[in-house]
C-alpha positions as semicolon CSV with decimal commas, in nm:
position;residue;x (nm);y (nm);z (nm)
1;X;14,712;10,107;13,883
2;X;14,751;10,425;14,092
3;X;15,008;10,467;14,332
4;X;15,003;10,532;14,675
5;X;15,242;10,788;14,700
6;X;14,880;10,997;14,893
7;X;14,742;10,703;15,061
8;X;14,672;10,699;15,460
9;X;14,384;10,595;15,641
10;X;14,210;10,935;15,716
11;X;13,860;10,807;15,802
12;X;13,719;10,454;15,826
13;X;13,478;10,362;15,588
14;X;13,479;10,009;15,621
15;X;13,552;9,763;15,945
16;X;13,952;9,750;15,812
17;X;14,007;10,114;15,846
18;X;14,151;10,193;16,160
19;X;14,254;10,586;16,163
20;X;14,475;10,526;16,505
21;X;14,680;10,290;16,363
22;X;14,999;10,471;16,174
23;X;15,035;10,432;15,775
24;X;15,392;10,405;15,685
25;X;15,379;10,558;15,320
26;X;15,718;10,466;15,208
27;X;15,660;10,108;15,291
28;X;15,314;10,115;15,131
29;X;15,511;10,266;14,778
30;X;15,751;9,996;14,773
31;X;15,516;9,749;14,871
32;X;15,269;9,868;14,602
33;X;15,586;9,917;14,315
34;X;15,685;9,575;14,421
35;X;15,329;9,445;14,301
36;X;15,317;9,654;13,984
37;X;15,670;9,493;13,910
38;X;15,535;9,146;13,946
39;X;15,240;9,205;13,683
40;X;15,497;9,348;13,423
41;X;15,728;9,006;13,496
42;X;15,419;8,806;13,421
43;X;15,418;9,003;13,094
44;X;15,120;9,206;13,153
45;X;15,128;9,570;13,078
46;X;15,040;9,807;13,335
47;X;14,882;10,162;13,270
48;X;14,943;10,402;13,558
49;X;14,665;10,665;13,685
50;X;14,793;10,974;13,824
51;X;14,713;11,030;14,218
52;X;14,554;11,302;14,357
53;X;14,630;11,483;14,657
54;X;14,333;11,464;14,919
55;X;14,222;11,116;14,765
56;X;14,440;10,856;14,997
57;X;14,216;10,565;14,837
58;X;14,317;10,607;14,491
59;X;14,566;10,343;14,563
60;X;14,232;10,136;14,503
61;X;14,200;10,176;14,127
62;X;13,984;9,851;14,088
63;X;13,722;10,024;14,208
64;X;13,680;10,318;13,917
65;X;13,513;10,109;13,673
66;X;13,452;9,827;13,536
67;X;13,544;9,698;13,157
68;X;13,408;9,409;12,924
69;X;13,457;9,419;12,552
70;X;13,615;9,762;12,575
71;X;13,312;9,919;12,712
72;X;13,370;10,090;13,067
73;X;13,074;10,142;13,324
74;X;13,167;10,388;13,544
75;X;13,181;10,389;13,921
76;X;12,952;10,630;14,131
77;X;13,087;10,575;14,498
78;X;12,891;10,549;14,812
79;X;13,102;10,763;15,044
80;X;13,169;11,102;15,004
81;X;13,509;11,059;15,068
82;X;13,619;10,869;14,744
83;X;13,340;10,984;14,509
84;X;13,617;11,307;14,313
85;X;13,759;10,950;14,264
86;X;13,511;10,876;13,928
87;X;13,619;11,192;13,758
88;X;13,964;11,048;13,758
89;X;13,899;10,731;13,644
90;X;13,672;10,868;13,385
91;X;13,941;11,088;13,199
92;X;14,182;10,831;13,181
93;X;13,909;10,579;12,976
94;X;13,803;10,876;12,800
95;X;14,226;10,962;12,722
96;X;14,238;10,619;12,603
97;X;13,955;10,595;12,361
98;X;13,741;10,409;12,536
99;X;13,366;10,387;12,532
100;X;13,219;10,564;12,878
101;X;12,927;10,443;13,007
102;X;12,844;10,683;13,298
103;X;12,634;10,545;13,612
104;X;12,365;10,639;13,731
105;X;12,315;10,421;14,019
106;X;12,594;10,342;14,314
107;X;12,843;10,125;14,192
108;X;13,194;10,079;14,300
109;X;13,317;9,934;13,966
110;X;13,564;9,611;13,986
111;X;13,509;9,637;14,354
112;X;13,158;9,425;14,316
113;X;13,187;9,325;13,932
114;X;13,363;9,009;13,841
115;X;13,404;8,895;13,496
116;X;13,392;8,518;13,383
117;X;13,435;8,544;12,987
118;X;13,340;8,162;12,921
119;X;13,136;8,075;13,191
120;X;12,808;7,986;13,034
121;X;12,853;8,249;12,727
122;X;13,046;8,478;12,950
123;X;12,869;8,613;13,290
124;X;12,943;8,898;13,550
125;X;12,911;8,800;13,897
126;X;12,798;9,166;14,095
127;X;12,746;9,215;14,490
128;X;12,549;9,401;14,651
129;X;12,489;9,450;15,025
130;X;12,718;9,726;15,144
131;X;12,860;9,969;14,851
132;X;12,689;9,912;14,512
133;X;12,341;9,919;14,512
134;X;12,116;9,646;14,346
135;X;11,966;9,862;14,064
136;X;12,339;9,867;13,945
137;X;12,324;9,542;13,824
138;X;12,027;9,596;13,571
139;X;12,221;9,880;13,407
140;X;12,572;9,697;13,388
141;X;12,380;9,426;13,223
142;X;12,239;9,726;12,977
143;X;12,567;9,840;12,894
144;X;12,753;9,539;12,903
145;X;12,522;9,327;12,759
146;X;12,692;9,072;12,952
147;X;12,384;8,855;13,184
148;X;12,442;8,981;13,584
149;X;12,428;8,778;13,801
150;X;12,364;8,923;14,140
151;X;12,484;8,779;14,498
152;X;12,373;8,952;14,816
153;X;12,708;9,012;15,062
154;X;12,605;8,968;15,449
155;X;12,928;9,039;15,607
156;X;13,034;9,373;15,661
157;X;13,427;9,264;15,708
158;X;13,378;9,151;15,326
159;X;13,197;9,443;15,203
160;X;13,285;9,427;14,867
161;X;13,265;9,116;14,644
162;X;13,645;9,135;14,556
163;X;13,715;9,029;14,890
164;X;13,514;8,721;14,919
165;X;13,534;8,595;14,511
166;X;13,774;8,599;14,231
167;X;13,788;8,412;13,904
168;X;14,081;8,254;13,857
169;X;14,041;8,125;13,472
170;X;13,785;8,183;13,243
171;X;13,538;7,981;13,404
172;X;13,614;7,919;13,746
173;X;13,587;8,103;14,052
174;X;13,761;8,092;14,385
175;X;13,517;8,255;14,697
176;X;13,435;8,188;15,075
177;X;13,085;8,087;15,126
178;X;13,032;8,256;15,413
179;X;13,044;8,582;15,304
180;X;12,730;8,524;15,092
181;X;12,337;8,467;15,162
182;X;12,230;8,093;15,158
183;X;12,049;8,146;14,844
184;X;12,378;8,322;14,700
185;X;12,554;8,041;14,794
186;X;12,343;7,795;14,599
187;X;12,329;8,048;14,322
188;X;12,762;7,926;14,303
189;X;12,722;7,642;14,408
190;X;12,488;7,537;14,077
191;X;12,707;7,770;13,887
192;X;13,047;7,654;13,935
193;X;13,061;7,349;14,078
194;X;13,435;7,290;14,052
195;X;13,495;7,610;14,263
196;X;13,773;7,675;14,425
197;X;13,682;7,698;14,832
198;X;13,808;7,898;15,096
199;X;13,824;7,941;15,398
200;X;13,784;8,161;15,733
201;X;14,188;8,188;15,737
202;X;14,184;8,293;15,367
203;X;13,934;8,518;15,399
204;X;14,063;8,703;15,664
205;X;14,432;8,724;15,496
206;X;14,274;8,904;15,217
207;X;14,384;8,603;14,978
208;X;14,062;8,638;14,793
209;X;14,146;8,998;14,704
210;X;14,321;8,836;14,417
211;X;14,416;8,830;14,048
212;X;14,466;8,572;13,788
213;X;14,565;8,531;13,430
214;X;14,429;8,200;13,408
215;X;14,753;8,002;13,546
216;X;14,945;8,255;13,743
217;X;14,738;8,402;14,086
218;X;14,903;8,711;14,242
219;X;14,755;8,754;14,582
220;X;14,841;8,872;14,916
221;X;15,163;8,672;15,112
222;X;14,988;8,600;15,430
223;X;14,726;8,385;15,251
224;X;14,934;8,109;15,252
225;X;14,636;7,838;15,313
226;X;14,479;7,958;14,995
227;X;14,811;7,931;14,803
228;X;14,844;7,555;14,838
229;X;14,472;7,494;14,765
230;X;14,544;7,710;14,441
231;X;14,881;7,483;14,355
232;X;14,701;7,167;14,408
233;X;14,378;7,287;14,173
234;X;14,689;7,377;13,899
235;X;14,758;7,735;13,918
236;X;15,058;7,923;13,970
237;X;15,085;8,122;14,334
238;X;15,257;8,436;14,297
239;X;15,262;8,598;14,657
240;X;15,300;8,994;14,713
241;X;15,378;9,155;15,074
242;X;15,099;9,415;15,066
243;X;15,083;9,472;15,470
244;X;15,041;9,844;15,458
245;X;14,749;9,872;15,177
246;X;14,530;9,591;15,346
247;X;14,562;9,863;15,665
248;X;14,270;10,060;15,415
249;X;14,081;9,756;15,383
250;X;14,228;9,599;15,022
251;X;14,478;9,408;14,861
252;X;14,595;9,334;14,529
253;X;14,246;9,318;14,307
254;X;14,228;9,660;14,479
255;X;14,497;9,806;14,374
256;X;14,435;9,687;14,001
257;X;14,137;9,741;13,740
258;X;14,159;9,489;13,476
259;X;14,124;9,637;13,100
260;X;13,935;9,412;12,893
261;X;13,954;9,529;12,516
């Protein structure tokens, strides 16, 4: 995670960015420490990523890289505005001992790779539409050696795939259908066909922008529909106020990149 002590929205990359409306950085800090004290009460351990001054979507650290087996594909953003962003990321992997893969294709790491370790073998789901680019997917599959499976994203309010799919165990997935081509669609339908399904409400309260350890599902407050169809498929809703970061278009998947050794 990488605080947002820097964050504002200073240009609008994506239909949630609205540079006339006012970013109140305190709030967005509290709100963000609030979420990283969650994780650490679920007993995860969370790794911090130092922020950079002139980067105000840092605060979005899913979106560095993406990890499987302790191997790290890099991210190569789209916009100008957030590429100094992969250097970051990079040197803390590299810090850590982990094995770099750098792209060379657009990718906006966790933002468009999901990661379903039992699901047939263990899969990634990867979207492409808007940021990462399709030849992306061939090369995460060459350094993953994990099959890709890709799903084309036709809604530019759900640009990435973290905001329209999450897994929520190791072989389920929860995602809104609409944000997908038909033939995507089918593509989850025939893959998981105990899905969990959201809705326009859900979607729109950034409750897919979610994560899960497999019983307990940390996701955004207002997405209160999606939290009872989570409870009644067995999983534990853990809601986080996260009002000012979903002002830069993200929530909590954003503002956390998953490190699978």
């Amino acid at each position: 995670m990488c605080s947002p002590e820097h964050f504002a929205v200073e240009y609008a990359i994506n239909p949630w960015m609205d540079v006339t409306a006012p970013v109140d950085p305190e709030l967005a800090v509290k709100q963000w420490d609030r979420l990283r004290e969650t994780l650490v009460q679920l007993g995860h351990e969370v790794h911090l990523l130092t922020p950079e001054r002139g980067l105000p979507d840092m605060v979005y650290a899913a979106n560095g890289a993406f990890v499987v087996d302790g191997v790290v594909y890099g991210a190569q953003f789209k916009h100008e505005q957030r590429a100094a962003e992969a250097a970051a990321h990079r040197a803390f992997y590299e810090s850590q001992g982990w094995r770099f893969i750098a792209p060379s294709e657009t990718n906006e790491g966790e933002g468009d790779f999901a990661y379903v370790p039992d699901a047939h073998g263990g899969l990634v789901l990867a979207g492409h539409g808007f940021r990462t680019e399709l030849p992306a997917h061939a090369e995460a599959q060459e350094a993953l050696g994990r099959p890709v499976i890709s799903l084309r994203l036709v809604d530019p309010r759900f640009y990435h795939l973290d905001v329209a799919l999450a897994a929520i165990d190791d072989g389920n997935v929860v995602y809104f259908p609409g944000a997908f081509s038909a033939a995507s669609q089918k593509v989850l339908a025939q893959l998981f066909p105990d899905a969990v399904i959201a809705d326009d409400a859900d979607v729109m309260a950034f409750g897919l922008n979610l994560v899960s350890d497999g019983l307990n599902v940390v996701l955004n407050s207002e997405a209160t529909g999606l939290a009872e169809k989570l409870k009644a498929a067995g999983y534990h809703p853990v809601p986080v106020e996260l009002a000012e970061l979903k002002k830069g278009g993200g929530s909590v998947k954003c503002c956390i990149a998953e490190l699978r050794h």
